[in-house]
Short mmCIF file of C-alpha atoms in Angstrom, two decimals:
data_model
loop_
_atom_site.label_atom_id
_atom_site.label_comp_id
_atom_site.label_asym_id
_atom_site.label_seq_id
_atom_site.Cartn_x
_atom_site.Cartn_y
_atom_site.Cartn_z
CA UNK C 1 23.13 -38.61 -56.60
CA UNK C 2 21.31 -35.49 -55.93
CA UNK C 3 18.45 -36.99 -54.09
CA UNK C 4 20.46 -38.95 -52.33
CA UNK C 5 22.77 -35.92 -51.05
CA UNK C 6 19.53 -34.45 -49.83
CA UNK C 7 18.15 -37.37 -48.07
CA UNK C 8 21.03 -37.35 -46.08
CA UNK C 9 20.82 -34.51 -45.19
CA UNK C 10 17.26 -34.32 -44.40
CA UNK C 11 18.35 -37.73 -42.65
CA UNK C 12 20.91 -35.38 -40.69
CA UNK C 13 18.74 -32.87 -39.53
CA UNK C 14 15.99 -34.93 -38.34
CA UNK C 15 18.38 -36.40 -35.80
CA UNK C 16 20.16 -33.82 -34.81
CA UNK C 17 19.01 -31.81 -31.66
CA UNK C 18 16.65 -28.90 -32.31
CA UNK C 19 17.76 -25.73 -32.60
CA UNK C 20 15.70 -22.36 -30.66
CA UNK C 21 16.57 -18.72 -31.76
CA UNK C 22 16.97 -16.85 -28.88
CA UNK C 23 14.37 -14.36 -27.96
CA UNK C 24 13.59 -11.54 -25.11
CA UNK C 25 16.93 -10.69 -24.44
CA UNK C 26 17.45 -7.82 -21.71
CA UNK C 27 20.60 -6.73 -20.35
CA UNK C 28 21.74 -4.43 -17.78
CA UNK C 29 23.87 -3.34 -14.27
CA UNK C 30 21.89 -3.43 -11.36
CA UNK C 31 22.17 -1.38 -8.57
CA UNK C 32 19.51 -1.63 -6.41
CA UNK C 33 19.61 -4.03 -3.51
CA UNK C 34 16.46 -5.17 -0.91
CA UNK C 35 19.29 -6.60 1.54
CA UNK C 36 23.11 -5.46 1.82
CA UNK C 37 24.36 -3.17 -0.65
CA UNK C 38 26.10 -2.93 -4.01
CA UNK C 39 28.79 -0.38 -4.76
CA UNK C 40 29.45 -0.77 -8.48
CA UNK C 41 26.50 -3.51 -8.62
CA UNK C 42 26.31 -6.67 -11.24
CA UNK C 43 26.07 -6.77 -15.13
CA UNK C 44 23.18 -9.30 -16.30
CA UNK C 45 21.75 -11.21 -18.94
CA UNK C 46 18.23 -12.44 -19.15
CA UNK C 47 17.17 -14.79 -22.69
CA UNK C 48 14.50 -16.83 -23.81
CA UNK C 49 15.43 -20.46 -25.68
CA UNK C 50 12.33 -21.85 -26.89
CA UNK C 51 10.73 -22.68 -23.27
CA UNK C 52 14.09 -22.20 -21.43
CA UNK C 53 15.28 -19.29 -19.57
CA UNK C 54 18.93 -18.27 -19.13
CA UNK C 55 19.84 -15.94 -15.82
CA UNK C 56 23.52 -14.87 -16.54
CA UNK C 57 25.06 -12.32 -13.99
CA UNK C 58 28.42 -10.90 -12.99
CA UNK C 59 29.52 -9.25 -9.91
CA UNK C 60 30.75 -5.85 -10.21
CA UNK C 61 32.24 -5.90 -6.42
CA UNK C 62 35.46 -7.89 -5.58
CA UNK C 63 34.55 -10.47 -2.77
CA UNK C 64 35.88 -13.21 -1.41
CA UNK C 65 34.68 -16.63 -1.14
CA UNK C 66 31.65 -15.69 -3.64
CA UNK C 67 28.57 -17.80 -4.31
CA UNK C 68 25.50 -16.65 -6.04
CA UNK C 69 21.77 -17.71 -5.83
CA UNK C 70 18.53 -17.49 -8.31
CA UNK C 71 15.78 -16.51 -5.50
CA UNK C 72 12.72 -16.84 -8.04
CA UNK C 73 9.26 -15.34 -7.02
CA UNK C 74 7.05 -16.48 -10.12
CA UNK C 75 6.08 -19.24 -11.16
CA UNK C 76 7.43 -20.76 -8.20
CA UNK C 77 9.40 -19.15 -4.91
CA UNK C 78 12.75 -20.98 -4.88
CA UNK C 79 16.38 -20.62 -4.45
CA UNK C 80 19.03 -22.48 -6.83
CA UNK C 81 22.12 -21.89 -6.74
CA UNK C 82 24.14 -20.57 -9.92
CA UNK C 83 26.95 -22.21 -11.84
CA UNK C 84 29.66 -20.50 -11.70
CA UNK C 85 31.32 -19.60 -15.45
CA UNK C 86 34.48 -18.37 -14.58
CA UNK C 87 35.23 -15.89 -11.93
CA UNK C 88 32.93 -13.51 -10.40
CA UNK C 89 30.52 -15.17 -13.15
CA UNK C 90 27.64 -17.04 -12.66
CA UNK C 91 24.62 -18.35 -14.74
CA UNK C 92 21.33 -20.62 -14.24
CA UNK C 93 18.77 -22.25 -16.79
CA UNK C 94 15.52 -22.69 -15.48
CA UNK C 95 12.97 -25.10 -18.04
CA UNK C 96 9.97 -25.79 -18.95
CA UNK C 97 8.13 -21.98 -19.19
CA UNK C 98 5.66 -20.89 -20.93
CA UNK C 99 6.22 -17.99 -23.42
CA UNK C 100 4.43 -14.66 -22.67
CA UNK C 101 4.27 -16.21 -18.41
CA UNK C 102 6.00 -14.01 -15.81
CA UNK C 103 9.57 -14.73 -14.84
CA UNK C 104 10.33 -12.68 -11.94
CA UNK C 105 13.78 -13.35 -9.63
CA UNK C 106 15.99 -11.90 -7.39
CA UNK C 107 20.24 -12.41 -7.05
CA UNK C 108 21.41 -13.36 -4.25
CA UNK C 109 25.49 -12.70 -3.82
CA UNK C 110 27.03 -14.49 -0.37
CA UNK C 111 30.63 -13.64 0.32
CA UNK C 112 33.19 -13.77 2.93
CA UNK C 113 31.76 -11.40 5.71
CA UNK C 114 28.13 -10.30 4.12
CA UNK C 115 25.70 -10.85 2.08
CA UNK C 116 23.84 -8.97 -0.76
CA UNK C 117 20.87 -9.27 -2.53
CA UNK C 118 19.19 -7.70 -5.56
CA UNK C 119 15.74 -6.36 -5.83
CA UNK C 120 13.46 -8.09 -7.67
CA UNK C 121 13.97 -8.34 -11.54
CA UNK C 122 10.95 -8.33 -13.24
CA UNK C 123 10.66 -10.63 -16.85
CA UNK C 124 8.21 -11.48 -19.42
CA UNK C 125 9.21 -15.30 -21.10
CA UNK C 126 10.07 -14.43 -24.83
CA UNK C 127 9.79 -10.67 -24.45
CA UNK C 128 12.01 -8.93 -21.93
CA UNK C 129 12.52 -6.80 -18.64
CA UNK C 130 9.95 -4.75 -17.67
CA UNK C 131 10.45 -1.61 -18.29
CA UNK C 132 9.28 -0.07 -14.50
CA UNK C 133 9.15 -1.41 -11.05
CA UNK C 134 5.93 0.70 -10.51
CA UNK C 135 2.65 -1.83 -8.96
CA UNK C 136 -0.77 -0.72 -9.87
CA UNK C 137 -1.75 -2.80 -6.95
CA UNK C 138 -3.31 -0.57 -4.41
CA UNK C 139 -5.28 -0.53 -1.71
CA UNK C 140 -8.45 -1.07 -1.23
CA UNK C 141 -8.13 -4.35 -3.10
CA UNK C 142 -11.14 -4.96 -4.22
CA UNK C 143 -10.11 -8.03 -7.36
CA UNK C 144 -12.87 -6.33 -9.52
CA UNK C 145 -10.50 -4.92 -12.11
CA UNK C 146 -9.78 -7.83 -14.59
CA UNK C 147 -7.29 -6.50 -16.49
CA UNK C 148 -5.08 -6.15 -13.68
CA UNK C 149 -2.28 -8.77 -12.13
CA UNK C 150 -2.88 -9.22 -8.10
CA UNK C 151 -0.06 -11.05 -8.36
CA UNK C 152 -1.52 -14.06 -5.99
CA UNK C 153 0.84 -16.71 -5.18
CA UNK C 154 -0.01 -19.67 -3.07
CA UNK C 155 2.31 -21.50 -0.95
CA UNK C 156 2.04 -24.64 1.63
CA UNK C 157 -0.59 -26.25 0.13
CA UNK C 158 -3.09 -23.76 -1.23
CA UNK C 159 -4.90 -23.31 -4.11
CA UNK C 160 -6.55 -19.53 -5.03
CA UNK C 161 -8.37 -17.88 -7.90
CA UNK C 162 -10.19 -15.01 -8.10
CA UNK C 163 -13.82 -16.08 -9.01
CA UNK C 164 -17.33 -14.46 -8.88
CA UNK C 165 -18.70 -14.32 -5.41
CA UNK C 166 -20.86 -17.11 -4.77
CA UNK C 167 -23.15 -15.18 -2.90
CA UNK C 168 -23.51 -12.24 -4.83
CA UNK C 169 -23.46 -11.92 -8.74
CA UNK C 170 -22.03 -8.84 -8.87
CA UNK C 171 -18.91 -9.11 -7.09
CA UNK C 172 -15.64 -11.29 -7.65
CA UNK C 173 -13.58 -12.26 -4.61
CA UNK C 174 -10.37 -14.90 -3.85
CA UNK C 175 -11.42 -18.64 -3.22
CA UNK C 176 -8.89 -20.23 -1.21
CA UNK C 177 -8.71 -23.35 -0.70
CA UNK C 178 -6.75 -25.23 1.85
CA UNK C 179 -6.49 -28.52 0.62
CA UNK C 180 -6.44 -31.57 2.74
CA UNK C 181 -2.68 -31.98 2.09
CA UNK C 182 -1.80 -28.23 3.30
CA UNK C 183 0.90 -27.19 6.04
CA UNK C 184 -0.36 -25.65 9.11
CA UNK C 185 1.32 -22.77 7.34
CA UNK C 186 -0.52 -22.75 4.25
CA UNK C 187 -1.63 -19.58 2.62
CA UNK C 188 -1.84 -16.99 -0.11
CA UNK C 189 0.36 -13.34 -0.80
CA UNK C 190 -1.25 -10.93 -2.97
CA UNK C 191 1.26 -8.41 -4.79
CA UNK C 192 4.02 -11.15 -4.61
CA UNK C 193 6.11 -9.18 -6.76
CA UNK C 194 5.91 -5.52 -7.34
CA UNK C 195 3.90 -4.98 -4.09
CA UNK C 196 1.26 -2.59 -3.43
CA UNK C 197 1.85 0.76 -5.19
CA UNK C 198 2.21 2.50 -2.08
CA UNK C 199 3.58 1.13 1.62
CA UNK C 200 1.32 0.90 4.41
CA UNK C 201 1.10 3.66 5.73
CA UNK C 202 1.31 2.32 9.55
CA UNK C 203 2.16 4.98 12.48
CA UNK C 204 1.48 6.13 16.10
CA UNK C 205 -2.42 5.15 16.27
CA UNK C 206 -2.66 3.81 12.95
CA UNK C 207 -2.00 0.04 13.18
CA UNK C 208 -4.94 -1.67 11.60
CA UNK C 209 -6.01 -3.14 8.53
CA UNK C 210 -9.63 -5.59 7.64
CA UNK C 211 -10.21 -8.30 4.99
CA UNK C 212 -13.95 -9.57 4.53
CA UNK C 213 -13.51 -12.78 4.96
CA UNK C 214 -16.41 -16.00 4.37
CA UNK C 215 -15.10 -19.14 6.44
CA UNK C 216 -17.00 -22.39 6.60
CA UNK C 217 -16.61 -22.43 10.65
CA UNK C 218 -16.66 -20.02 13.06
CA UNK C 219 -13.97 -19.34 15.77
CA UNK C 220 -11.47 -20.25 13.65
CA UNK C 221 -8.19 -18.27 13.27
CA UNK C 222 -7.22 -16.32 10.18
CA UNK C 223 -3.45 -14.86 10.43
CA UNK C 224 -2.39 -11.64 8.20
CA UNK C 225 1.31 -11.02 7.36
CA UNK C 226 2.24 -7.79 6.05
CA UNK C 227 6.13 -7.58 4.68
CA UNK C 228 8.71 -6.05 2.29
CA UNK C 229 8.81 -7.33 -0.74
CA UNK C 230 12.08 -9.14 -1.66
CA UNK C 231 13.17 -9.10 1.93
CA UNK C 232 11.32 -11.74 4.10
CA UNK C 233 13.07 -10.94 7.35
CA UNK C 234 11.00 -7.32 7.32
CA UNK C 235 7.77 -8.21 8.50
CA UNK C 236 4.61 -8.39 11.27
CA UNK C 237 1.79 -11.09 11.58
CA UNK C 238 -1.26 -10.77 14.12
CA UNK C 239 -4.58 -12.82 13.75
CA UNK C 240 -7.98 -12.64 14.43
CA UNK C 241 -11.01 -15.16 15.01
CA UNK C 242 -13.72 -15.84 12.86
CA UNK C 243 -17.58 -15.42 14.66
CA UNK C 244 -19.74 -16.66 11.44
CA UNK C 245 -19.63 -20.35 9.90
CA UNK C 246 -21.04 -19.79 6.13
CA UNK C 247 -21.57 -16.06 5.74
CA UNK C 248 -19.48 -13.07 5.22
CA UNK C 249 -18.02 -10.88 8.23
CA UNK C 250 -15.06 -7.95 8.87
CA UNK C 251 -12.38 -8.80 10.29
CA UNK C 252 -9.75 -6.28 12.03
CA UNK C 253 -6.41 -7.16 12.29
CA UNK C 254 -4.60 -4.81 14.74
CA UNK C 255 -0.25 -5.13 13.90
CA UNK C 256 0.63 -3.49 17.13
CA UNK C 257 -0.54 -7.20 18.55
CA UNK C 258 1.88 -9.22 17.01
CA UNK C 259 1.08 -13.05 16.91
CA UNK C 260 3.51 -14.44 19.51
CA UNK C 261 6.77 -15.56 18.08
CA UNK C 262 6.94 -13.11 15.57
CA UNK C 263 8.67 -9.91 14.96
CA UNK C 264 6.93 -6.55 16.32
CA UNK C 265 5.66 -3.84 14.10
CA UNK C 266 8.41 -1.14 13.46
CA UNK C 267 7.08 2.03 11.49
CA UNK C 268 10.16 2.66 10.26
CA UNK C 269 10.40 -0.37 7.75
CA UNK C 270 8.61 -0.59 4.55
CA UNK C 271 5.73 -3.27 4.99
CA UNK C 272 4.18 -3.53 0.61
CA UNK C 273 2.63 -7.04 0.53
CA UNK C 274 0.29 -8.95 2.34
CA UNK C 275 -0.01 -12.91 2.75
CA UNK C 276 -3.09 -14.54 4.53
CA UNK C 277 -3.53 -17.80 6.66
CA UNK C 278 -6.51 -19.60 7.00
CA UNK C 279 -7.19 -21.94 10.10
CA UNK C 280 -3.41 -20.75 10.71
CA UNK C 281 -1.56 -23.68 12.86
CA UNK C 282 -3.88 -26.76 11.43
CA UNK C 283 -3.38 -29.02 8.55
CA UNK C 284 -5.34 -30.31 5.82
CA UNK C 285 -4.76 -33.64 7.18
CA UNK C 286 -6.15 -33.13 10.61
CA UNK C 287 -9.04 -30.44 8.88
CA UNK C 288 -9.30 -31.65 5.52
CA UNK C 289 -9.77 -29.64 2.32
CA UNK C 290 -11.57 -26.73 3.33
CA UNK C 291 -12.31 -23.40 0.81
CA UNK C 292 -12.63 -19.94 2.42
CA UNK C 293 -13.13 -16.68 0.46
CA UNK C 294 -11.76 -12.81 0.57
CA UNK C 295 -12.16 -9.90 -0.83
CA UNK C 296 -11.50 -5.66 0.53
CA UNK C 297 -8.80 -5.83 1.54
CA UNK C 298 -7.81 -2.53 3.18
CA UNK C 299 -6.16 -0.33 5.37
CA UNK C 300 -7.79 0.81 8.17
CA UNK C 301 -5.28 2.20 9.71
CA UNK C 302 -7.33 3.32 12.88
CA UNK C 303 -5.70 1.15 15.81
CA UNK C 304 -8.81 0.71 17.38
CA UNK C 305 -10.98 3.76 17.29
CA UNK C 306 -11.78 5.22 20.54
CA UNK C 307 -9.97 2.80 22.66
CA UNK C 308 -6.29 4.41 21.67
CA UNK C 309 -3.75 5.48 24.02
CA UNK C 310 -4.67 9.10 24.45
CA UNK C 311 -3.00 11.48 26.79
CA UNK C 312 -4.25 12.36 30.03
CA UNK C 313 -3.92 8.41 30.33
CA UNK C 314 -5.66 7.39 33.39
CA UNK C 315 -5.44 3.95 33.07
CA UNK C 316 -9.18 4.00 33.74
CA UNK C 317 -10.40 2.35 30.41
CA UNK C 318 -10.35 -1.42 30.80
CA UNK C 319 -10.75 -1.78 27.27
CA UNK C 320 -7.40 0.02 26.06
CA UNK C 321 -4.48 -1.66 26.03
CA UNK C 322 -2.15 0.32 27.70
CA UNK C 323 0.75 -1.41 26.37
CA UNK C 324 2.74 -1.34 29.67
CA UNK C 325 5.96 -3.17 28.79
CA UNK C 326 8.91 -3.87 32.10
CA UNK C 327 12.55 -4.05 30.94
CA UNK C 328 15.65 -4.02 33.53
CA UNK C 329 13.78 -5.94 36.23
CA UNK C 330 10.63 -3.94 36.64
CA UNK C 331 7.21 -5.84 37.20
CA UNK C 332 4.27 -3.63 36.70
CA UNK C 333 0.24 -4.26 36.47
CA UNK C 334 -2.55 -1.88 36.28
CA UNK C 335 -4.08 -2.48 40.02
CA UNK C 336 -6.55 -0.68 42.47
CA UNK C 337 -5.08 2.21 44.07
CA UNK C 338 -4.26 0.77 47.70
CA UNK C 339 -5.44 4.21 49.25
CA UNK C 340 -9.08 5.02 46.76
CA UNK C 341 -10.54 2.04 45.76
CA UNK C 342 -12.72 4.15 43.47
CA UNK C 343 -9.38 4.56 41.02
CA UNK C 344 -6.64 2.58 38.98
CA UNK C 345 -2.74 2.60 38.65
CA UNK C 346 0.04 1.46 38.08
CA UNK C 347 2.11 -0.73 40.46
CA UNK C 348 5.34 -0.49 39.15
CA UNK C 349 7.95 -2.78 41.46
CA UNK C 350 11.79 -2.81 41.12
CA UNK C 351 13.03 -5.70 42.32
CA UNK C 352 16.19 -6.97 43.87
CA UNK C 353 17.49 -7.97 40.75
CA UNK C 354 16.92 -4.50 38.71
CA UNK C 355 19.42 -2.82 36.50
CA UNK C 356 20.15 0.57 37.99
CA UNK C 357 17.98 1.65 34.37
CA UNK C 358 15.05 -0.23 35.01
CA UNK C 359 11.53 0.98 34.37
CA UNK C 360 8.40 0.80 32.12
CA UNK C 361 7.07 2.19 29.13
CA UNK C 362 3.39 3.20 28.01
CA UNK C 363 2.44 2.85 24.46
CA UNK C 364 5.55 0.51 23.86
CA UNK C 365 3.91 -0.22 20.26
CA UNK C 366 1.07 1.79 18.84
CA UNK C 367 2.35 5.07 20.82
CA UNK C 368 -0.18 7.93 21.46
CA UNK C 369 -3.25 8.97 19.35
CA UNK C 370 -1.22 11.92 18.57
CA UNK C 371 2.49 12.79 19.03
CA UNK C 372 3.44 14.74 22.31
CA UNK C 373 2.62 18.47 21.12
CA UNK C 374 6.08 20.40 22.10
CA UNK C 375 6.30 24.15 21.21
CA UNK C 376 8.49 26.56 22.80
CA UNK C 377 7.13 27.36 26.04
CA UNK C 378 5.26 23.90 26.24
CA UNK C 379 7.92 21.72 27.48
CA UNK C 380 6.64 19.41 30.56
CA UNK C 381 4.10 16.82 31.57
CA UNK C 382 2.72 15.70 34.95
CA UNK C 383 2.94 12.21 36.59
CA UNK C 384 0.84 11.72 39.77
CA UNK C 385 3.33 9.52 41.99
CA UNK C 386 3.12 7.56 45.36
CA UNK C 387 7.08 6.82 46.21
CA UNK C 388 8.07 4.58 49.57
CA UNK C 389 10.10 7.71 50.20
CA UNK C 390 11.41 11.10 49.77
CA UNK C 391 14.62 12.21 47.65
CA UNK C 392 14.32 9.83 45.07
CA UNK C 393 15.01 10.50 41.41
CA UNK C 394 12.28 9.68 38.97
CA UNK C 395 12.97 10.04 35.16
CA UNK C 396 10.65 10.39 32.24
CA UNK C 397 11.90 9.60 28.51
CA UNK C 398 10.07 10.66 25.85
CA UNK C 399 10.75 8.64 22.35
CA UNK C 400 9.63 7.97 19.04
CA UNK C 401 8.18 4.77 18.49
CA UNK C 402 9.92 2.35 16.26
CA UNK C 403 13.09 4.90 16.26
CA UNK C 404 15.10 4.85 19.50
CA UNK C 405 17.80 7.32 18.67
CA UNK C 406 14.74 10.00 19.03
CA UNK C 407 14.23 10.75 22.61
CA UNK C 408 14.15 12.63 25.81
CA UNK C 409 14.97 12.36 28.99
CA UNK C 410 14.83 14.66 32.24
CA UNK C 411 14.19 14.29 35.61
CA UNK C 412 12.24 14.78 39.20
CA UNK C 413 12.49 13.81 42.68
CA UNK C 414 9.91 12.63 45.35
CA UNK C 415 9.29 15.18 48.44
CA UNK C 416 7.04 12.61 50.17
CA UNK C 417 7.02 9.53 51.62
CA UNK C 418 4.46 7.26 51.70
CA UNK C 419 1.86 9.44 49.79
CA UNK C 420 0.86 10.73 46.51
CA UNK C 421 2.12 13.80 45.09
CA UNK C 422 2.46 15.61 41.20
CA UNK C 423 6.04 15.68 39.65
CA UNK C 424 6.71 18.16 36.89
CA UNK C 425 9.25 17.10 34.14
CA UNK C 426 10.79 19.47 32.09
CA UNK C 427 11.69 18.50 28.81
CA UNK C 428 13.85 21.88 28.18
CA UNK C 429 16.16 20.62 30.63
CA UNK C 430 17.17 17.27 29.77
CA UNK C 431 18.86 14.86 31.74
CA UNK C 432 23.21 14.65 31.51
CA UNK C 433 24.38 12.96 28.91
CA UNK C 434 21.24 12.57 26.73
#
């Protein structure tokens, strides 16, 4: 009767579903948001079962109409929408993970009138939270240190590793490869996660970073998207053109050109990761499978070297870009002067349809080579100006770039007609009512 007993109940437990302990708890309140804000935050729960991991949160902050997402970053980037438990409650399993692999995600809290989201949340399956947010990532990347996590992540169709270089022994580099089922978006972000363990330092002059880059064609474009990590909707993109099919070159990718479409540089974001496009706006279908390489990447940070925006600005240099940008129903173009053919201007034109504000700006993007050097007792510049005629106000405005709320403005007014003259503006007396 004994045996039997125990057969049964042997019998029992080999039907019976298994059973996982539960391992790598952490627990917490976060705070600390990448979009929105949190007053009193959320309390959350993350747990291993066996290859199964359990995202439990709670939202500190009464709101109305709440829903909460699961924006994962590793293994894959994807948002799933929690169950709610019970009131400001919510939880998510997500399957299938390896123990030891990173689990790294983000909460996302949607409400009547806003929206909040967490930074990222950094776990290890079966072991816990990290215990800092700190990146060891930093620039130069050079993917020679092999005991460190560049944190690549491929999207659209890629496929990256970090491999030795296959033209030099001595040196490991990222193969990409776009594979013949790729988007026309297809590419690769390196420090996914914790981003680089500084921010780029981009300001007035300093705009540039360069990748080495080996491409099987030449003239083909390679796109570079710098952005903050755990908030997509802070970021530039600009591209530049391969000029070597099978061999390794430098490319320069200067952010104060962004690619058209896409958001302008603004130094006063955070910008800590970097994703890169190969053969950016083709498909693997139409190009088929097709492996580039990488490696350096770095910031440069020069904006061009000699040909920067550098005051007295002549507009002599037919290699600057002068960054001349109309708003309010100006029209302007660097032309020959109509009375000295030996020099170039401007030929700034408000039309009929002009706001009584319109005008142009120099340097809209990159700014000067070095900020405007005001002291006491060194308060005015010169502009050189040909008016139709006399008795007409002209203002300057001085700003900071990215940061509008920093400016200047004071004015002059034309004593000829028809003919060029020098206007002084005084910056010590600024114009009413700025």
């Amino acid at each position: 009767m004994k045996s039997l007993r125990l057969l049964l109940i042997v019998l029992l437990g080999l039907s019976g579903s298994m059973i996982h302990a539960q391992t790598g708890e952490c627990s917490g309140t976060w705070t600390d948001a990448a979009e929105g804000t949190f007053d009193m935050g959320f309390d959350y729960t993350i747990v291993t079962n066996g290859p199964d991991v359990t995202v439990s949160v709670e939202l500190l902050d009464i709101k109305d109409g709440l829903v909460a997402f699961a924006q994962t970053y590793t293994p894959d980037f994807a948002e799933t929408q929690m169950d709610n438990t019970g009131g400001q409650s919510f939880s998510s399993t997500f399957f299938g993970l390896a123990d030891g692999s990173a689990f790294n995600v983000a909460i996302k809290f949607a409400f009547a009138g806003g929206l909040a989201t967490s930074t990222i949340i950094q776990y290890t399956v079966g072991e816990g939270c990290a215990t800092g947010s700190s990146s060891d990532i930093e620039l130069p990347i050079t993917f020679e240190d092999g005991g460190l996590d560049y944190e690549l992540t491929d999207f659209g169709g890629n496929a990256s590793q970090i491999i030795t270089d296959p033209t030099d022994a001595g040196n490991l580099v990222v193969e990409s490869i776009k594979t013949d089922a790729a988007q026309t978006w297809a590419g690769t972000t390196v420090a996914e996660v914790s981003g680089f363990s500084e921010p780029l330092p981009f300001a007035a002059g300093a705009t540039t970073m360069t990748v080495r880059v080996w491409s099987p064609t030449s003239g083909t474009p390679i796109r570079l998207k710098v952005e903050q990590v755990g908030v997509p909707t802070v970021s530039v993109e600009t591209e530049a053109t391969t000029t070597m099919a099978g061999d390794w070159e430098t490319l320069t990718f200067n952010f104060a050109n962004q690619a058209a479409g896409t958001a302008a540089l603004n130094f006063a974001n955070t910008y800590n990761k970097a994703s890169i496009f190969f053969n950016f706006g083709t498909d693997g279908a139409t190009a088929g499978s097709q492996t580039y390489y990488w490696d350096d990447v770095t910031f440069d940070g020069n904006g061009g070297g000699e040909n920067m925006i550098e005051l007295p600005i002549t507009f002599e240099d037919d290699e600057v870009d002068y960054e001349l940008t109309d708003f309010g129903g100006n029209a302007s173009q660097i032309i020959v002067d109509p009375t000295d053919a030996s020099n170039l201007v401007v030929e700034s034109i408000k039309t009929d349809a002009a706001q009584t504000w319109a005008g142009t700006t120099v340097a809209d993007v990159s700014g000067f080579s070095e900020p405007l050097p005001f002291a006491a007792g060194a308060t005015t510049m010169t502009v050189r100006v040909w008016s139709p005629t006399s008795g007409i106000p002209i203002r300057l405005k001085v700003e900071q770039v990215g940061v509008p709320t920093v400016s200047v403005e004071t004015e002059a007014t034309t004593t000829m007609a028809g003919d060029w003259e020098t206007l002084t503006f005084n910056f010590a007396n600024q114009a009413a009512g700025t």
